[in-house]
PDB file of C-alpha atoms in Angstrom:
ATOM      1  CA  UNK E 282      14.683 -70.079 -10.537  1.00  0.00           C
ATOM      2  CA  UNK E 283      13.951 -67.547  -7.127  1.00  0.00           C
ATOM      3  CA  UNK E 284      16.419 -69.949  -5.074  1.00  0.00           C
ATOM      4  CA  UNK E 285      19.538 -70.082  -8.039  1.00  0.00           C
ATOM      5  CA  UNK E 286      18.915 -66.470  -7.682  1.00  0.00           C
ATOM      6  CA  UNK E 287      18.792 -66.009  -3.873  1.00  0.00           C
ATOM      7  CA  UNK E 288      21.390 -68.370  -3.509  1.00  0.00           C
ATOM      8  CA  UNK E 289      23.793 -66.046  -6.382  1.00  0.00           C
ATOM      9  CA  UNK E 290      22.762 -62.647  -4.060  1.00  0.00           C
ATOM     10  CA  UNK E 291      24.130 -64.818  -0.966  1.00  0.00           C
ATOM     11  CA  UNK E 292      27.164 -65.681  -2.892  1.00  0.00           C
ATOM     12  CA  UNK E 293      27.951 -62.182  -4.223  1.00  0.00           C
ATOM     13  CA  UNK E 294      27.140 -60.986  -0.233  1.00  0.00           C
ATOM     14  CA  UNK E 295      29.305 -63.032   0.776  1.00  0.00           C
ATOM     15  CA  UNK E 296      32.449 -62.596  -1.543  1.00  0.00           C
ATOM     16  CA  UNK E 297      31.866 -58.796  -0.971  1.00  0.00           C
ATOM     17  CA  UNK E 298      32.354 -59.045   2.642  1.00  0.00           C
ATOM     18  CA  UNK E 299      35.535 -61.393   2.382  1.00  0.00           C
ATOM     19  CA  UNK E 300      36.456 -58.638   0.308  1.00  0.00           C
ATOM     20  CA  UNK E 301      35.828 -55.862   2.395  1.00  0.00           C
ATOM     21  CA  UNK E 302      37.307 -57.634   5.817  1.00  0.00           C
ATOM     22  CA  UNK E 303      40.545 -58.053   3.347  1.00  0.00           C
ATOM     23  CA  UNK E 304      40.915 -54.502   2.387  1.00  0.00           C
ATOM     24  CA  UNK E 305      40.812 -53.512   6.277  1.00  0.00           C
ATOM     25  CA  UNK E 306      43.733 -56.103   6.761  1.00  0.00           C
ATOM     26  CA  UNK E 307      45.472 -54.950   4.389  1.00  0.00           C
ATOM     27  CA  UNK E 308      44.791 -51.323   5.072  1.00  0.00           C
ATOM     28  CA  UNK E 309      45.742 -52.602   9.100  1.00  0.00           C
ATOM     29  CA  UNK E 310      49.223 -54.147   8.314  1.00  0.00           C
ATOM     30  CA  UNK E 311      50.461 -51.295   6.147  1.00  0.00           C
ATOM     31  CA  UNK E 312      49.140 -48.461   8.706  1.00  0.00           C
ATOM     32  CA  UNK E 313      51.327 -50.912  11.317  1.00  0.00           C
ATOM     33  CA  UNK E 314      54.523 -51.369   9.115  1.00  0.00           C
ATOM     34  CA  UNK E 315      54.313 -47.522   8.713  1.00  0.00           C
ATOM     35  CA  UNK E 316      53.852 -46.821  12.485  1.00  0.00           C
ATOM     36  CA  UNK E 317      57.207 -49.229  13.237  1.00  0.00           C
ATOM     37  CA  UNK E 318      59.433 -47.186  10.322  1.00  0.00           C
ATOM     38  CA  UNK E 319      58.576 -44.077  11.756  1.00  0.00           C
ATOM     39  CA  UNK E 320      59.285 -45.266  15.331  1.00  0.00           C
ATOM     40  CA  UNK E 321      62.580 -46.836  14.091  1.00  0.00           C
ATOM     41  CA  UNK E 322      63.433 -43.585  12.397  1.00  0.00           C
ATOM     42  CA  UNK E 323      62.769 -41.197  14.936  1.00  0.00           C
ATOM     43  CA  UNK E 324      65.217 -43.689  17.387  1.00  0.00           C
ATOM     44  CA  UNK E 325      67.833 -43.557  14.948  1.00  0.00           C
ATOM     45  CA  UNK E 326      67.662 -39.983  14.670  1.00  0.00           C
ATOM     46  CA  UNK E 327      67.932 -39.611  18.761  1.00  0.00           C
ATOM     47  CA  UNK E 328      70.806 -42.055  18.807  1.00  0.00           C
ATOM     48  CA  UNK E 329      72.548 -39.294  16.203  1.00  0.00           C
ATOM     49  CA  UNK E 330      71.932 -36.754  18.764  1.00  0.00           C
ATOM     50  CA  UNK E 331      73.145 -38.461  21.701  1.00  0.00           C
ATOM     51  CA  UNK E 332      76.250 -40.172  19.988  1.00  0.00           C
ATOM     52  CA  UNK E 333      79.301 -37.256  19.003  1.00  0.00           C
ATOM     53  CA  UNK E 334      80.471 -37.519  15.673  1.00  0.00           C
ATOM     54  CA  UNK E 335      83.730 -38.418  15.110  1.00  0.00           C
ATOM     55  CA  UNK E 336      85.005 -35.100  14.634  1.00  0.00           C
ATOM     56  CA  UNK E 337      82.885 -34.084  18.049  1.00  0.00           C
ATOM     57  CA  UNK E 338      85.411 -36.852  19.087  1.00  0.00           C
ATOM     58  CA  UNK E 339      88.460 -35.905  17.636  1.00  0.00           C
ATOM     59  CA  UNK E 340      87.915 -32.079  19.003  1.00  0.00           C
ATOM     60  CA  UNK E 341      87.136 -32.873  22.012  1.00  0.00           C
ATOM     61  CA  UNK E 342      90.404 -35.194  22.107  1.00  0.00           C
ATOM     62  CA  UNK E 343      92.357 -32.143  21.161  1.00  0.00           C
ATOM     63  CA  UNK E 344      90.752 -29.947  23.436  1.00  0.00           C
ATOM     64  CA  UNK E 345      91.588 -32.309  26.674  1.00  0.00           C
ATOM     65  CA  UNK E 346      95.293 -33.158  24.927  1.00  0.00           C
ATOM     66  CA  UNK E 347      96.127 -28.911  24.956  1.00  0.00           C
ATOM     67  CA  UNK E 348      94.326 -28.179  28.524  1.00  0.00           C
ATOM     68  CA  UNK E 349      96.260 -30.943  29.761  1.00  0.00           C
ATOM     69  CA  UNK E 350      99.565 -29.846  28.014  1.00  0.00           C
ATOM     70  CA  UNK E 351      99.525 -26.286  29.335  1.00  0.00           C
ATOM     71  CA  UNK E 352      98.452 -27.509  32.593  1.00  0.00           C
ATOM     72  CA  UNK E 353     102.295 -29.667  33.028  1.00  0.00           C
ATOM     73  CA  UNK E 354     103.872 -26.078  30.988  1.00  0.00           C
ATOM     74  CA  UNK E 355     102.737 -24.471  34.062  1.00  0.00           C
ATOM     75  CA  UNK E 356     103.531 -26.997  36.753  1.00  0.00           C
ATOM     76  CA  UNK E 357     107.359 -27.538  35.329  1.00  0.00           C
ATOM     77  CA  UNK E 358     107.473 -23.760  35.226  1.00  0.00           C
ATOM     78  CA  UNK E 359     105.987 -23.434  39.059  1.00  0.00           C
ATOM     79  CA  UNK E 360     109.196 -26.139  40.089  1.00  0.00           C
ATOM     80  CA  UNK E 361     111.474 -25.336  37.772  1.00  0.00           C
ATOM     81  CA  UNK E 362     112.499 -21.857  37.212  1.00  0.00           C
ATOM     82  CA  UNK E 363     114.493 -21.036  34.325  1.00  0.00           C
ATOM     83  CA  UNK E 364     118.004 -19.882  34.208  1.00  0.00           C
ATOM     84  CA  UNK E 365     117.356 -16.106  34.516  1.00  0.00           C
ATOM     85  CA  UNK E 366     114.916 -16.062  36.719  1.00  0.00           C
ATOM     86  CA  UNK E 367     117.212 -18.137  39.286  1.00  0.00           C
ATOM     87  CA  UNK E 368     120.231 -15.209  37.853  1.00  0.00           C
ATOM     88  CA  UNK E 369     117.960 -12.543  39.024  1.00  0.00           C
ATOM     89  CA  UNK E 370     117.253 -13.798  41.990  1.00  0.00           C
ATOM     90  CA  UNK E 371     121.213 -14.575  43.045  1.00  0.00           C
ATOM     91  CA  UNK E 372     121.924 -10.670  42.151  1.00  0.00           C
ATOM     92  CA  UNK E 373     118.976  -8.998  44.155  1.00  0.00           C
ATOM     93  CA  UNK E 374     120.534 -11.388  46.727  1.00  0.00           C
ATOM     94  CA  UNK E 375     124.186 -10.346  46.362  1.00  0.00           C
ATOM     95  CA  UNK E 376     122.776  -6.426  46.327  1.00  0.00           C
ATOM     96  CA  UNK E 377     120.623  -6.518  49.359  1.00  0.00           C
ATOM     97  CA  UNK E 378     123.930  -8.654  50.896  1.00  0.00           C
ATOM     98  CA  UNK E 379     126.430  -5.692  50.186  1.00  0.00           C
ATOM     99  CA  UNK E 380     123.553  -2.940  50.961  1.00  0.00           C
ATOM    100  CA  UNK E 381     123.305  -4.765  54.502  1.00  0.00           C
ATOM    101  CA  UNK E 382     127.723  -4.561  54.364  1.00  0.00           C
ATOM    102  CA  UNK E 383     127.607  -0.899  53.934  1.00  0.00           C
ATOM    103  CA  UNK E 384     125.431  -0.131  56.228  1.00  0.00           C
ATOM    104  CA  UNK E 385     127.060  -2.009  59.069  1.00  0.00           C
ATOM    105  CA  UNK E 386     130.014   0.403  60.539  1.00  0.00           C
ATOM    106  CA  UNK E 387     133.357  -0.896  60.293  1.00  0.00           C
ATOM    107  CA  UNK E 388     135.404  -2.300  63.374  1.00  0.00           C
ATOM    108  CA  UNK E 389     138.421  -0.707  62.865  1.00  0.00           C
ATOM    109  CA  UNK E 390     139.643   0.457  65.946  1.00  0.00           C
ATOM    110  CA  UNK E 391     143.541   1.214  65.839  1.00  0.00           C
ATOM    111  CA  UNK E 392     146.481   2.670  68.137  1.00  0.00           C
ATOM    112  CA  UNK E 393     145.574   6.359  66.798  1.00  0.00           C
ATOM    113  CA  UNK E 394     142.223   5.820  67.359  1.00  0.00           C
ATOM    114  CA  UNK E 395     140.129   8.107  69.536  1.00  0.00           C
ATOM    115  CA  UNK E 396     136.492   6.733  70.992  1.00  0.00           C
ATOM    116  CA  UNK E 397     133.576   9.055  72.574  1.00  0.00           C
ATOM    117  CA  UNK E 398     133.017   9.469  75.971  1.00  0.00           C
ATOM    118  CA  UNK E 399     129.781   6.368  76.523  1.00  0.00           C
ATOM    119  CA  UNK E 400     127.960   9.412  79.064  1.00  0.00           C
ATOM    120  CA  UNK E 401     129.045  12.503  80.386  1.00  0.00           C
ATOM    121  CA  UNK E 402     130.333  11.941  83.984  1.00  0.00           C
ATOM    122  CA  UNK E 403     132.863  12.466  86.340  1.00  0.00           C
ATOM    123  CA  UNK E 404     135.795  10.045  86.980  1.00  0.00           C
ATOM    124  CA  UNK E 405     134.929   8.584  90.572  1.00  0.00           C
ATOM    125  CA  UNK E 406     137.938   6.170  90.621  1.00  0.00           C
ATOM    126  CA  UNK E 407     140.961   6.431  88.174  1.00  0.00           C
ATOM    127  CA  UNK E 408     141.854   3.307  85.994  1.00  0.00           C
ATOM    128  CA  UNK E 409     145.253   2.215  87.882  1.00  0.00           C
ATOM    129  CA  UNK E 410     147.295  -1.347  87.122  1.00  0.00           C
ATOM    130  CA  UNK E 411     150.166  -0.059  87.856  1.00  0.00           C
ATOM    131  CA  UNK E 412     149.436   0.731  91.757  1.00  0.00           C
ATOM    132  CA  UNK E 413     146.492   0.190  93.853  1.00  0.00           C
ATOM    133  CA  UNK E 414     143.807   3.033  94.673  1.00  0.00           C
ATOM    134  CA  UNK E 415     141.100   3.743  97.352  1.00  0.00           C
ATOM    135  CA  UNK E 416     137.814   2.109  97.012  1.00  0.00           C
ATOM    136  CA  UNK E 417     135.354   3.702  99.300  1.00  0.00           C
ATOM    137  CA  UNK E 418     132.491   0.981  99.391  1.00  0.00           C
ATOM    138  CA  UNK E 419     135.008  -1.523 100.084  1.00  0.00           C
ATOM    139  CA  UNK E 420     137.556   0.427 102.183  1.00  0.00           C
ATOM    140  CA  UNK E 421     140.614  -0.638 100.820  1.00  0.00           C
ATOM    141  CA  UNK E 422     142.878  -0.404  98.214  1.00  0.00           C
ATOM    142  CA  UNK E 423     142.811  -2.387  95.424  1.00  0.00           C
ATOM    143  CA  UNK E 424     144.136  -2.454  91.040  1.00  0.00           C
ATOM    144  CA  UNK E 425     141.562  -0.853  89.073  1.00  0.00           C
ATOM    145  CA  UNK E 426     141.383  -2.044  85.009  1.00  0.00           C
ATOM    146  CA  UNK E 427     138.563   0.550  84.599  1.00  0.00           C
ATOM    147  CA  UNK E 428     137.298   3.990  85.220  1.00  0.00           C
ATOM    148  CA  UNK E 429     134.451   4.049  87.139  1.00  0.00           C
ATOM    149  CA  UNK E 430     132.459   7.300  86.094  1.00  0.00           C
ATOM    150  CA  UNK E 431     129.696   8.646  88.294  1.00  0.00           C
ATOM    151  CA  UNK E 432     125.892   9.084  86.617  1.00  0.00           C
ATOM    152  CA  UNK E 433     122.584   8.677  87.322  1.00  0.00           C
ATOM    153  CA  UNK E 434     119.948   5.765  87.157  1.00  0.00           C
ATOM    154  CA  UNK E 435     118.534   5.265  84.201  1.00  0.00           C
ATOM    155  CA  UNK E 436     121.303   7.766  82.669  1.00  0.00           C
ATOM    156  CA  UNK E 437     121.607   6.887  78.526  1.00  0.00           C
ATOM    157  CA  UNK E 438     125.134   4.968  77.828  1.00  0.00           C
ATOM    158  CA  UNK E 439     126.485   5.098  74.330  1.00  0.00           C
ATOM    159  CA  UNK E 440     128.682   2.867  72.324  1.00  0.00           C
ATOM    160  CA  UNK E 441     132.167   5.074  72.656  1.00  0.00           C
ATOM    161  CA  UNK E 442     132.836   3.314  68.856  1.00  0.00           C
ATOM    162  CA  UNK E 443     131.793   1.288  66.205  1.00  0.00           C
ATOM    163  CA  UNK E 444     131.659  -2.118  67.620  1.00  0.00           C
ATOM    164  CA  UNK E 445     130.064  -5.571  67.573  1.00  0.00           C
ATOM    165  CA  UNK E 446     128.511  -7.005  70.697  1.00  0.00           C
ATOM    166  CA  UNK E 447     130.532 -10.032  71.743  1.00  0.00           C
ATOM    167  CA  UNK E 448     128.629 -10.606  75.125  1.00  0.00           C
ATOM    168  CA  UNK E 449     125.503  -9.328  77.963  1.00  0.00           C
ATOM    169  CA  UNK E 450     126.557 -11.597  80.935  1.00  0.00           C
ATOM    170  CA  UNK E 451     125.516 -10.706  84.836  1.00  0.00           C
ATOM    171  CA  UNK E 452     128.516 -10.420  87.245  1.00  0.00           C
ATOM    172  CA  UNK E 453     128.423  -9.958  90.916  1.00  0.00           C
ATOM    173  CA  UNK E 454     130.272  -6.736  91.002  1.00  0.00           C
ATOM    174  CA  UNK E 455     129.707  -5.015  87.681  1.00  0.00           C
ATOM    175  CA  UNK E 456     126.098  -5.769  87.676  1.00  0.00           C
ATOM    176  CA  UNK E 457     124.741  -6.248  83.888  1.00  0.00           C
ATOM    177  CA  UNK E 458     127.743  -6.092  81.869  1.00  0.00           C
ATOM    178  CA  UNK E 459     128.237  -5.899  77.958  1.00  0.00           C
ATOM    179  CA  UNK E 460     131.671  -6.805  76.147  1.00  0.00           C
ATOM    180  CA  UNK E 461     131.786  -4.991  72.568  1.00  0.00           C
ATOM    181  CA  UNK E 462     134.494  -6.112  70.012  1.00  0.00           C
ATOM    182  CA  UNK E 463     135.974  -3.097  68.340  1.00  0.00           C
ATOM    183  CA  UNK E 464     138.256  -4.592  65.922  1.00  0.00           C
ATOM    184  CA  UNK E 465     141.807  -5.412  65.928  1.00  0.00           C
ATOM    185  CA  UNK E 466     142.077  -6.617  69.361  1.00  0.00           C
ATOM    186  CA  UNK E 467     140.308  -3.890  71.054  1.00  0.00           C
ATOM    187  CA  UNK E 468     137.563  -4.373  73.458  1.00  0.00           C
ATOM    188  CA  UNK E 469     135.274  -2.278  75.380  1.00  0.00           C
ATOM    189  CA  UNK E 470     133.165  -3.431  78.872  1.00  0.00           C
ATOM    190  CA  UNK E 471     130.359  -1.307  80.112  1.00  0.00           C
ATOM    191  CA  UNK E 472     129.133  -2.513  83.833  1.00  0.00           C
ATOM    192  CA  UNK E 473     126.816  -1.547  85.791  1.00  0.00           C
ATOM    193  CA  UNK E 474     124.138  -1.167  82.966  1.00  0.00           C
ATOM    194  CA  UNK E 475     119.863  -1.984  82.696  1.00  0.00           C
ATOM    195  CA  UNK E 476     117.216  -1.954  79.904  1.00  0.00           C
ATOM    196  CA  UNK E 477     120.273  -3.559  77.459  1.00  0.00           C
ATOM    197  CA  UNK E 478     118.873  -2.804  74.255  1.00  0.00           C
ATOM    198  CA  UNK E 479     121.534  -4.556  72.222  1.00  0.00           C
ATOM    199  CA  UNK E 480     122.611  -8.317  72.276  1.00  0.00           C
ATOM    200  CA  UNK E 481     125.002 -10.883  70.528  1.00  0.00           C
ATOM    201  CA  UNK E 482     126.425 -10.416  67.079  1.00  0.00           C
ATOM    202  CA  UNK E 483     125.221  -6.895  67.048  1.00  0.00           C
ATOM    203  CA  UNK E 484     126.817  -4.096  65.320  1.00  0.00           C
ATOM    204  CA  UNK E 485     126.158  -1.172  66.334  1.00  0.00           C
ATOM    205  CA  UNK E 486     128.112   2.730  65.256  1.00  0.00           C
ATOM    206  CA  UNK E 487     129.825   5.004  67.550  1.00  0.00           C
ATOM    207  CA  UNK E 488     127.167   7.027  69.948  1.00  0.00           C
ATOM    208  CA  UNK E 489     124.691   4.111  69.730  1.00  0.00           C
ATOM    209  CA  UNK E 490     122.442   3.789  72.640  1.00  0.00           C
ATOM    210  CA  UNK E 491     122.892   0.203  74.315  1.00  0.00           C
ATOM    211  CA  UNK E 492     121.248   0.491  77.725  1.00  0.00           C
ATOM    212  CA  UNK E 493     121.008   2.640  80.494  1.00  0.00           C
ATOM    213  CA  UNK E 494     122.600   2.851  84.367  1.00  0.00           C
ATOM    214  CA  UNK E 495     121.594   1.006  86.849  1.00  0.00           C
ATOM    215  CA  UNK E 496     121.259   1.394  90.691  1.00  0.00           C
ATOM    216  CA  UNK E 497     124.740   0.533  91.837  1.00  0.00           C
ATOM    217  CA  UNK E 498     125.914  -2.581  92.970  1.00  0.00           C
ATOM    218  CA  UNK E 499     126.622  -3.244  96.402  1.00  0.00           C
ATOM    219  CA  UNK E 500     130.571  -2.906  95.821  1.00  0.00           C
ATOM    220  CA  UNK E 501     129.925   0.918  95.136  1.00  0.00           C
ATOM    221  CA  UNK E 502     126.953   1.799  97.092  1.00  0.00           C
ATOM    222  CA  UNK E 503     129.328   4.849  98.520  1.00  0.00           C
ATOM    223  CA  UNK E 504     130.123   5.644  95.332  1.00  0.00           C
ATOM    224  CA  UNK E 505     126.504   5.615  94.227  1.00  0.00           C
ATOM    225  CA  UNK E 506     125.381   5.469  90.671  1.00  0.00           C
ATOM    226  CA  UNK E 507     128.251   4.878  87.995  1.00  0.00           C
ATOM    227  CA  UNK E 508     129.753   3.451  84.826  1.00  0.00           C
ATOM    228  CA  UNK E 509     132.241   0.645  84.833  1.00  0.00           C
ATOM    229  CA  UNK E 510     134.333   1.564  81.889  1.00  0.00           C
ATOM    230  CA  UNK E 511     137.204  -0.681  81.175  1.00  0.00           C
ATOM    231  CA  UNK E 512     139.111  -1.601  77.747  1.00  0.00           C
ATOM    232  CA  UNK E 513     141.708  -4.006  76.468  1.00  0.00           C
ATOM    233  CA  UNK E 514     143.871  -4.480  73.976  1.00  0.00           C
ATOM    234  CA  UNK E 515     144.556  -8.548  72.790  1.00  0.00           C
ATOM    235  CA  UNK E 516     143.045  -9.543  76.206  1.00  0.00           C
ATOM    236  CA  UNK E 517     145.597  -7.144  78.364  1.00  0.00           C
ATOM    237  CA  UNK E 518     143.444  -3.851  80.241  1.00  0.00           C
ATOM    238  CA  UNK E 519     144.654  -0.532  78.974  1.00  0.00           C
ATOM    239  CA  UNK E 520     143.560   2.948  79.884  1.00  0.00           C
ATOM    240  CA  UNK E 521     140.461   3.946  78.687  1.00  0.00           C
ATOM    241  CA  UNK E 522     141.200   7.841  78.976  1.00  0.00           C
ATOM    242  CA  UNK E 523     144.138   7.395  76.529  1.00  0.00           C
ATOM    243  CA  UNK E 524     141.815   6.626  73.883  1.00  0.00           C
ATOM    244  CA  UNK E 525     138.740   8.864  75.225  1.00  0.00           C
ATOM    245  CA  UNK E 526     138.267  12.268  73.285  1.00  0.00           C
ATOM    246  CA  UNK E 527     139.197  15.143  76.242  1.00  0.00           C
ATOM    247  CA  UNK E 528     139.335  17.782  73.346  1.00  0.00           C
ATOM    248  CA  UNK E 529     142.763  18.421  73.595  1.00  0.00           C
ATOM    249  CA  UNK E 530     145.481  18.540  70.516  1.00  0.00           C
TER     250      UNK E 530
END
């Protein structure tokens, strides 16, 4: 009877440990299948954060799409200007054309015409084409297409009338020489000159500085410092004097 009985306590012992080790497996798996859902959860839930949503997307699209539309606006308006922008441009063009046309004299030089004197001087040697006249340097006599007017170095000499500057050459016996273009055929030659201050294609008014005299050349080193005034008309010398201002009526 004692061992039936010890053996039933065994028994019971024994089914209440199996039952015990199967609660804590049980208890194990589920604290496990928890532990994974919540792990798979909180992944999901980072993969949300990471990923845009579609309308992230689709603003984002739009966004790029307008920067990237006002960014050509700008470039086609950078190469192509419109139509009155180009018109504005052509008339402060045209204005700033005929501003530069009125300020530039006119060459209008004519028969009745009467020019300043280029520097106040004395008349050393007369113009003459029609006979010869004394040269002292050169001791002879000789045709004269200019007046030759005495000054002194470094003396200012003055455009005697509006005119445009055709040429500055060097020649042996005027020195530095300048040819001005005074319109309709006439021309005027100053010799003898330094410090040019005017050159090519410029036009210059009446009583414009254009240089200043220079020590004589050695064809009037008796005559000493001078002008070499000549003029012509269509390529022919005239007479300077005739069209000079002498203040009389």
């Amino acid at each position: 009877m004692m061992k039936k009985e010890r053996n039933l306590r065994l028994l019971v012992s024994g089914l209440l440990l199996l039952a015990v080790a199967a609660a804590g497996i049980g208890m194990y798996r589920s604290d496990n299948r928890n532990n994974l859902q919540e792990q798979e959860e909180l992944a999901q839930e980072e993969k949300s954060e990471d990923e845009p949503s579609e309308y992230e997307d689709s603003v984002r699209s739009e966004d790029v799409n307008t920067s990237n539309a006002q960014a050509q606006m700008e470039e086609e308006t950078k190469e192509t200007p419109s139509s009155e922008t180009k018109k504005e441009e052509e008339q402060m063009e045209e204005a700033a054309t005929e501003n530069v046309q009125e300020v530039l004299p006119a060459l209008d030089f004519g028969e009745n015409s009467v020019m300043q004197w280029p520097l106040q001087g004395d008349v050393l040697i007369d113009y003459s084409m029609d006979g010869a006249v004394y040269f002292p340097t050169l001791e002879e006599y000789k045709y004269n297409p200019a007046v030759i007017l005495s000054a002194e170095e470094s003396q200012a000499v003055q455009a005697a009338a509006n005119s445009k500057v055709v040429s500055v050459t060097q020649n042996e016996e005027t020195g530095v020489t300048v040819t001005m273009d005074m319109g309709n055929g006439f021309q005027a030659v100053y010799g003898q000159l330094q410090d040019v201050c005017v050159e090519p294609q410029q036009t210059v008014a009446a009583g414009t500085v254009i240089g200043t005299v220079a020590a004589p050349t050695k064809y009037y080193s008796e005559e000493g410092a001078n002008l070499y005034f000549a003029m012509t008309k269509d390529g022919q010398a005239v007479d300077p004097v005739m069209y000079l201002d002498t203040g009389e009526e």
